[in-house]
mmCIF file of C-alpha atoms in Angstrom:
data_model
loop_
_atom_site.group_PDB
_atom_site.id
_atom_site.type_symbol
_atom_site.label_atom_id
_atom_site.label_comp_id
_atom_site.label_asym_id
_atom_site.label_seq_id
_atom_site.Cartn_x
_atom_site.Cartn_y
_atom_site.Cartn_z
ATOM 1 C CA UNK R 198 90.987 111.229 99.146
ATOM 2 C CA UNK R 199 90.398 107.814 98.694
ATOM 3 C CA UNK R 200 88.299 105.895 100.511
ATOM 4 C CA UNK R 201 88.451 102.111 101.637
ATOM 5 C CA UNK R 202 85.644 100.370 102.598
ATOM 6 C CA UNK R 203 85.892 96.886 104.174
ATOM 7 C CA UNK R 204 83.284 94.361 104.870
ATOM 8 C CA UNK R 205 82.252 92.453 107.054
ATOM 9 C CA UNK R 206 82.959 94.795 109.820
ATOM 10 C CA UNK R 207 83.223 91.819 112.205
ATOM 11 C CA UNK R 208 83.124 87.776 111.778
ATOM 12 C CA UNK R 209 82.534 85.196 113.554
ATOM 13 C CA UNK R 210 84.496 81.557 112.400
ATOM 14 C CA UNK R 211 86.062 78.109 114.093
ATOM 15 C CA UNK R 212 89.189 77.170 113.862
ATOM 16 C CA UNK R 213 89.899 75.298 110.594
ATOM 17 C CA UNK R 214 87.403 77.862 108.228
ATOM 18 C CA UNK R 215 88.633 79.410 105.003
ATOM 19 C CA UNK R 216 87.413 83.173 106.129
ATOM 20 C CA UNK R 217 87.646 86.038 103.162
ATOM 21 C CA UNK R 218 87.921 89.668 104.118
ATOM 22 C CA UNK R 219 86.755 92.416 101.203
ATOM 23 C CA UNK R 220 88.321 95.787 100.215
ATOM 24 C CA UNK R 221 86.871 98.067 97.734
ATOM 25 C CA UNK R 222 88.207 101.880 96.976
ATOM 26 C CA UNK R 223 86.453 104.589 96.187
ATOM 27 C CA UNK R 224 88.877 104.556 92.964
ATOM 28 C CA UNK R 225 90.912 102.643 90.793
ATOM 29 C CA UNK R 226 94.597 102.080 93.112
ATOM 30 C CA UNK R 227 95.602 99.327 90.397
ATOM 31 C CA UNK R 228 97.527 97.379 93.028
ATOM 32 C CA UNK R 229 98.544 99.146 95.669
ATOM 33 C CA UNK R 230 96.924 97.715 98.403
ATOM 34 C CA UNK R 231 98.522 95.889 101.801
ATOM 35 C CA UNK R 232 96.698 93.865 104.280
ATOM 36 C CA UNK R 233 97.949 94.182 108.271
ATOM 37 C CA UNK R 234 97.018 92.028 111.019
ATOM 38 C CA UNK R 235 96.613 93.894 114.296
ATOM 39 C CA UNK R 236 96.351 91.639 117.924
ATOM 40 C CA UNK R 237 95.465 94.007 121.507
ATOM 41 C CA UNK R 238 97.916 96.324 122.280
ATOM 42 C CA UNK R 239 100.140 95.432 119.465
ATOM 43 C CA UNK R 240 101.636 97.447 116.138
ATOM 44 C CA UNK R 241 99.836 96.108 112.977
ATOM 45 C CA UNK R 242 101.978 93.329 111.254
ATOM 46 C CA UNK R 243 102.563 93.454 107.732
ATOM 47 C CA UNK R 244 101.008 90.201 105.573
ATOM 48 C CA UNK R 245 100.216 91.043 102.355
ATOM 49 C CA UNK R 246 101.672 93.779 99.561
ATOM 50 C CA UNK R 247 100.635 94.679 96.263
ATOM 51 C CA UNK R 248 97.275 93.300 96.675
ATOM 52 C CA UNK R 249 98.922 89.433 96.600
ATOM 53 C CA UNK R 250 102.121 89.383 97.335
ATOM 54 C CA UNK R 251 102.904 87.541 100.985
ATOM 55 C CA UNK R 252 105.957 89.297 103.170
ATOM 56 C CA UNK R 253 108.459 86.491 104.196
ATOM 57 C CA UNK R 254 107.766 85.004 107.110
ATOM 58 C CA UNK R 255 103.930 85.037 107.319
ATOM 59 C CA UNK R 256 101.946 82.022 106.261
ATOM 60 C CA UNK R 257 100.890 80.131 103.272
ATOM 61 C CA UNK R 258 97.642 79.968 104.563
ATOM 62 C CA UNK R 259 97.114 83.815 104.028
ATOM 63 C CA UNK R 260 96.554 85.160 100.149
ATOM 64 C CA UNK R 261 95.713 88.301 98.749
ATOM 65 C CA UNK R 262 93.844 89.002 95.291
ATOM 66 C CA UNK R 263 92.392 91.987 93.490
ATOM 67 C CA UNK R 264 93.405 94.890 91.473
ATOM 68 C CA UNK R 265 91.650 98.312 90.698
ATOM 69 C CA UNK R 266 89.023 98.729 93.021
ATOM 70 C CA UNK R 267 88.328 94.968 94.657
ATOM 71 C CA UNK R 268 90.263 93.133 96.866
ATOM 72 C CA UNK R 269 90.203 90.111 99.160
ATOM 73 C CA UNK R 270 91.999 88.961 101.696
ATOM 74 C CA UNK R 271 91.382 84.993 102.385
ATOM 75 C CA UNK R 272 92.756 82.862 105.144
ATOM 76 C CA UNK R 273 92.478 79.107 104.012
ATOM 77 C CA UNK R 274 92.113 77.261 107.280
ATOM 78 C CA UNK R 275 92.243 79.364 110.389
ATOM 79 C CA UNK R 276 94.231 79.051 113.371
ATOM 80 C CA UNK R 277 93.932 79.752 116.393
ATOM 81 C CA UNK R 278 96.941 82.617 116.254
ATOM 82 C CA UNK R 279 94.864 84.141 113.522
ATOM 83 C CA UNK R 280 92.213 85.872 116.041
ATOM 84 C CA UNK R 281 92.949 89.583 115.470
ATOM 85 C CA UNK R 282 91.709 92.636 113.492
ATOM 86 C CA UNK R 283 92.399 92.743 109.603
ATOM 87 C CA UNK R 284 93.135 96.592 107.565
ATOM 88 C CA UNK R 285 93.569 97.245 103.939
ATOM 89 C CA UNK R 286 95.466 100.191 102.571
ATOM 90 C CA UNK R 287 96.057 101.923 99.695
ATOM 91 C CA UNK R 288 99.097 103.461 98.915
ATOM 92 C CA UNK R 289 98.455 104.182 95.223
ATOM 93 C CA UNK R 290 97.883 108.149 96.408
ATOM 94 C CA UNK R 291 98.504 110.508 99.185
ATOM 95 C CA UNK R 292 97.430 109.738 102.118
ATOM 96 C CA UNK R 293 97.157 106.205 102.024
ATOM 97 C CA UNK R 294 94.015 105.537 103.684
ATOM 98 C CA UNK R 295 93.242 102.566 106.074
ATOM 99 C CA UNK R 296 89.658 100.677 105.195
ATOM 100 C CA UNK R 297 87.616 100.581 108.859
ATOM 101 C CA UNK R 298 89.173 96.829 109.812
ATOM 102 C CA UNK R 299 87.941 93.228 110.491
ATOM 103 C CA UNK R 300 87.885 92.313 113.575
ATOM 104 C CA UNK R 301 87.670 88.152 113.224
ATOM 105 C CA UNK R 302 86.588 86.368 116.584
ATOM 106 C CA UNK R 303 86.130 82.907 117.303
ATOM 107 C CA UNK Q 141 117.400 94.217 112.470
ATOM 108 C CA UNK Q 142 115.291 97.547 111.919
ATOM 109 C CA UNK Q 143 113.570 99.452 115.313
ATOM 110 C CA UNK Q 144 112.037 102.371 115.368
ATOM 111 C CA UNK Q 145 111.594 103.501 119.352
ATOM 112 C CA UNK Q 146 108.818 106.462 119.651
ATOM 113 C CA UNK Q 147 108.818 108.915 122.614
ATOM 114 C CA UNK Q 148 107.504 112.244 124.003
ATOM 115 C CA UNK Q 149 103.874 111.519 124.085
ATOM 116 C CA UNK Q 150 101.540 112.556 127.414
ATOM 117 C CA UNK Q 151 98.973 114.251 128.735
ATOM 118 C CA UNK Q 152 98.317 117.924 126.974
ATOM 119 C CA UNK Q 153 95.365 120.202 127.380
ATOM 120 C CA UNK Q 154 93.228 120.937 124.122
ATOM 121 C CA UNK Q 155 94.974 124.287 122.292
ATOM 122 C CA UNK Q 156 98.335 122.709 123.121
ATOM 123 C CA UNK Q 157 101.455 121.483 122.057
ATOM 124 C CA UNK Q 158 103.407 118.253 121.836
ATOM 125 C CA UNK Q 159 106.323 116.660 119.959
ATOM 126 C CA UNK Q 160 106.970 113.286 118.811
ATOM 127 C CA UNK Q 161 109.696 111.688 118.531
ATOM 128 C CA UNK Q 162 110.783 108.200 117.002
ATOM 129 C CA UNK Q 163 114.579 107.244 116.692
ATOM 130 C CA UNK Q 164 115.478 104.456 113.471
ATOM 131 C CA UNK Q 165 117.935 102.008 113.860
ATOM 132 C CA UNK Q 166 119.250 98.713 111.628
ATOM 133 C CA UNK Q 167 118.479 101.397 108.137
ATOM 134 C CA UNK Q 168 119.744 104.319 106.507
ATOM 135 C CA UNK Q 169 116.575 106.580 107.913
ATOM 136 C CA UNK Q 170 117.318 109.045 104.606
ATOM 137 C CA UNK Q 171 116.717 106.314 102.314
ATOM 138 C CA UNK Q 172 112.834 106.014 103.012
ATOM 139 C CA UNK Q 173 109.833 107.485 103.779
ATOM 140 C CA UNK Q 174 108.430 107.676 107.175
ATOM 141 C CA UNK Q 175 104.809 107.832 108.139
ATOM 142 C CA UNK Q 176 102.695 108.259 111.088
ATOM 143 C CA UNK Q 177 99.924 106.264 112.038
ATOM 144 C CA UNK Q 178 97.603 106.986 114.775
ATOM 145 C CA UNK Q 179 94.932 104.930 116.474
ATOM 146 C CA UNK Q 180 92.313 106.444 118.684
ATOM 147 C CA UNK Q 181 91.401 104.416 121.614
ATOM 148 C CA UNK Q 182 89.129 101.285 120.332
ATOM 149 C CA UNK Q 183 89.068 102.931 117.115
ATOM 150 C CA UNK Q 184 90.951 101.703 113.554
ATOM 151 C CA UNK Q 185 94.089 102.994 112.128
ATOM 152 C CA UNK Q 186 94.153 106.055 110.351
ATOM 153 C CA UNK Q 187 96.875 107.296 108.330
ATOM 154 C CA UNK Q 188 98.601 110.765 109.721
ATOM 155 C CA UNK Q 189 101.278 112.074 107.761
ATOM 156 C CA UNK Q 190 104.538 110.978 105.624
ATOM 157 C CA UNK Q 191 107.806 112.532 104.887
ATOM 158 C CA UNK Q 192 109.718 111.459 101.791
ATOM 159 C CA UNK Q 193 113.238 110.309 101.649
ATOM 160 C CA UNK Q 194 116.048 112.357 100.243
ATOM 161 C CA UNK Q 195 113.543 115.390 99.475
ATOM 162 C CA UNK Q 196 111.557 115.637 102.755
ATOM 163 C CA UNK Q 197 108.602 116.286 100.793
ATOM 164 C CA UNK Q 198 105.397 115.888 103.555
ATOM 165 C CA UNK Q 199 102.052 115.289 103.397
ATOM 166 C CA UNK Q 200 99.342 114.756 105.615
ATOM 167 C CA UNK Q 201 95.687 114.071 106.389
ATOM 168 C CA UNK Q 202 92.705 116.423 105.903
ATOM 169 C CA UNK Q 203 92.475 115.821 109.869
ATOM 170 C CA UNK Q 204 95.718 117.468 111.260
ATOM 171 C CA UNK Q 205 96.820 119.637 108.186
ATOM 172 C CA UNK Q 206 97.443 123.183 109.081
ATOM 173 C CA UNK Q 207 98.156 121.917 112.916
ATOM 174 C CA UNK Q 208 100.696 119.314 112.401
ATOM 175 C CA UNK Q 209 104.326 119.247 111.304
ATOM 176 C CA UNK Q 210 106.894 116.484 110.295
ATOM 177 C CA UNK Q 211 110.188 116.641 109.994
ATOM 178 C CA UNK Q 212 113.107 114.331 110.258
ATOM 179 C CA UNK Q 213 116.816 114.641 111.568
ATOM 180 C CA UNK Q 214 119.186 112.359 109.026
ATOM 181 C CA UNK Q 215 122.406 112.829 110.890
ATOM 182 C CA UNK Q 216 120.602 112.040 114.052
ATOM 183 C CA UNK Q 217 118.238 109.000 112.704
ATOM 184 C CA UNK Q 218 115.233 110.579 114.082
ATOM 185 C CA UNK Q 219 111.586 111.012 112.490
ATOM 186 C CA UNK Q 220 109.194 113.814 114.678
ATOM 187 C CA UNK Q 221 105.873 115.062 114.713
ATOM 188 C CA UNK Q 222 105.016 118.247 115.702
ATOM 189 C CA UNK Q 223 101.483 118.990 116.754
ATOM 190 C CA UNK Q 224 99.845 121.942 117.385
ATOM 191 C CA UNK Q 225 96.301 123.552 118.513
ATOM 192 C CA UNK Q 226 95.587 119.651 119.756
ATOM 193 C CA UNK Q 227 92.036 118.613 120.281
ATOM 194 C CA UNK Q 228 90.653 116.014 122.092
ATOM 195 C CA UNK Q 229 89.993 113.959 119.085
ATOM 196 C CA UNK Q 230 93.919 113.662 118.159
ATOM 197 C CA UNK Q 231 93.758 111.410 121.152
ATOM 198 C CA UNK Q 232 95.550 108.270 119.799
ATOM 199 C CA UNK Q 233 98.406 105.886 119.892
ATOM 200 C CA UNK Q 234 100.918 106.895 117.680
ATOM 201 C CA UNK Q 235 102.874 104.719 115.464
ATOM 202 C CA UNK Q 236 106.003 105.451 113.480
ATOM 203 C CA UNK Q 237 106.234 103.116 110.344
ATOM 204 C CA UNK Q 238 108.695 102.947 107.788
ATOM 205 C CA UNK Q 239 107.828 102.745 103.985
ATOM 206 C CA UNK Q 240 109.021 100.234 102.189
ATOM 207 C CA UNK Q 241 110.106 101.771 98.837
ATOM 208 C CA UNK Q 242 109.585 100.270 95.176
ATOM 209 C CA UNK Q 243 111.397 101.784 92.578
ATOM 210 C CA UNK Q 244 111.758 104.993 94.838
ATOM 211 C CA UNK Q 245 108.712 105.507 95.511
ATOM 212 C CA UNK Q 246 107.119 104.936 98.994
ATOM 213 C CA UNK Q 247 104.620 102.167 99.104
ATOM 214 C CA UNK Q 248 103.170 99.777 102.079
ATOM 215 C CA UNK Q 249 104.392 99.625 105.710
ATOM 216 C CA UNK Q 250 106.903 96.929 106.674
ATOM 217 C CA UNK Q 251 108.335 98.125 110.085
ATOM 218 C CA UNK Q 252 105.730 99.679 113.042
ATOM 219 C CA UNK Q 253 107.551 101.057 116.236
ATOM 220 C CA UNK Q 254 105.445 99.975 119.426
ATOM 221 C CA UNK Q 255 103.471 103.656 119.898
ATOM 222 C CA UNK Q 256 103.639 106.423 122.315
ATOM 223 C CA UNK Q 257 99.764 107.272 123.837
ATOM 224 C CA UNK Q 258 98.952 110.876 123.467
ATOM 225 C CA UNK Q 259 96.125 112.192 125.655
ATOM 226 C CA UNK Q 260 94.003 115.661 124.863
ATOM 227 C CA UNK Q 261 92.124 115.923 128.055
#
């Protein structure tokens, strides 16, 4: 299986920092890699595919970069909405493994 | 606009039985792959099982192979999981999520249902 590894495992930042969020795998997954956002008692919410690509709807201030075994999530200026827990995935191969998650704080 | 509604979880004892259920709507449910997520209490995601499209091909993780099943009813737009010889650690929220698919081929999450707890106690 392959194995994502995030880091850091928590953060603390202010409203208005660029933040940056790390995934590495355990193996090459070229670009298959999505980044969720998870609040409390909520489903995840998708916000970034193939490693860069934004879904529609979710803001400019979130980017995604990477391919192979290094990724990064970065949000530019944060916001106050932006509070939550952060997970990578791979879905280059069966099963497509969550890294640990982010859990960003104020 | 795509929902996907999850049911039957509860309260089982450890060696027993339960069966998920999570009914599509807004899609053609045959036309992707489904997945299961689960999330133990406090605890990250982790990735359950998936059930291709047309082929119902299924796969699952190390965790619950052998003890869980997934299947999925086209006519009736319904994904389930069947589990089996439950422990306390399949404790969890579970989340139906559709695939999206790229060239056929399943690839990242773009719809979550809300969950249904299941408790191993």
């Amino acid at each position: 299986d392959i194995q994502m590894t995030q880091s850091p495992f928590s953060l603390s930042a202010s409203v208005g920092d660029r933040v940056t969020i790390t995934c590495r795998a355990s193996q090459s997954i070229r670009g298959w890699l999505a980044w969720y956002q998870q609040k409390p008692g909520k489903a995840p919410k998708l916000l970034i595919y193939k490693a860069a690509s934004l879904e529609s709807g979710v803001p400019s201030r979130f980017s995604g970069s990477g391919s192979g075994t290094d990724f990064t999530l970065t949000i530019s200026s944060l916001q106050p909405d932006d509070f939550a827990t952060y997970y990578c995935q791979q879905y280059n191969t069966y099963p497509y493994t969550f890294g640990q998650g982010t859990k960003l704080e104020i | 606009e795509v929902q996907l509604l999850e049911s039957g979880g509860g309260l089982v004892q450890p060696g027993g039985s339960l069966r998920l259920s999570c009914a599509a709507s807004g899609f053609t449910l045959s036309t992707y792959a489904m997945n299961w997520v689960r999330q133990a209490p406090g605890k990250g995601l982790e990735w359950v099982s998936a059930i291709s499209g047309y082929r119902s091909e299924t796969y699952f993780a190390e965790s619950v192979r052998g003890r869980f099943t997934v299947s999925r009813d086209n006519y009736r737009s319904t994904l389930f999981l069947e589990m089996n010889s439950l422990k306390a650690e399949d404790t969890a929220i579970y989340f139906c999520a559709r695939s999206a698919m790229i060239a056929g081929v399943p690839a990242h999450v773009d719809h979550w249902g809300q969950g249904t707890l299941v408790s191993v106690s």
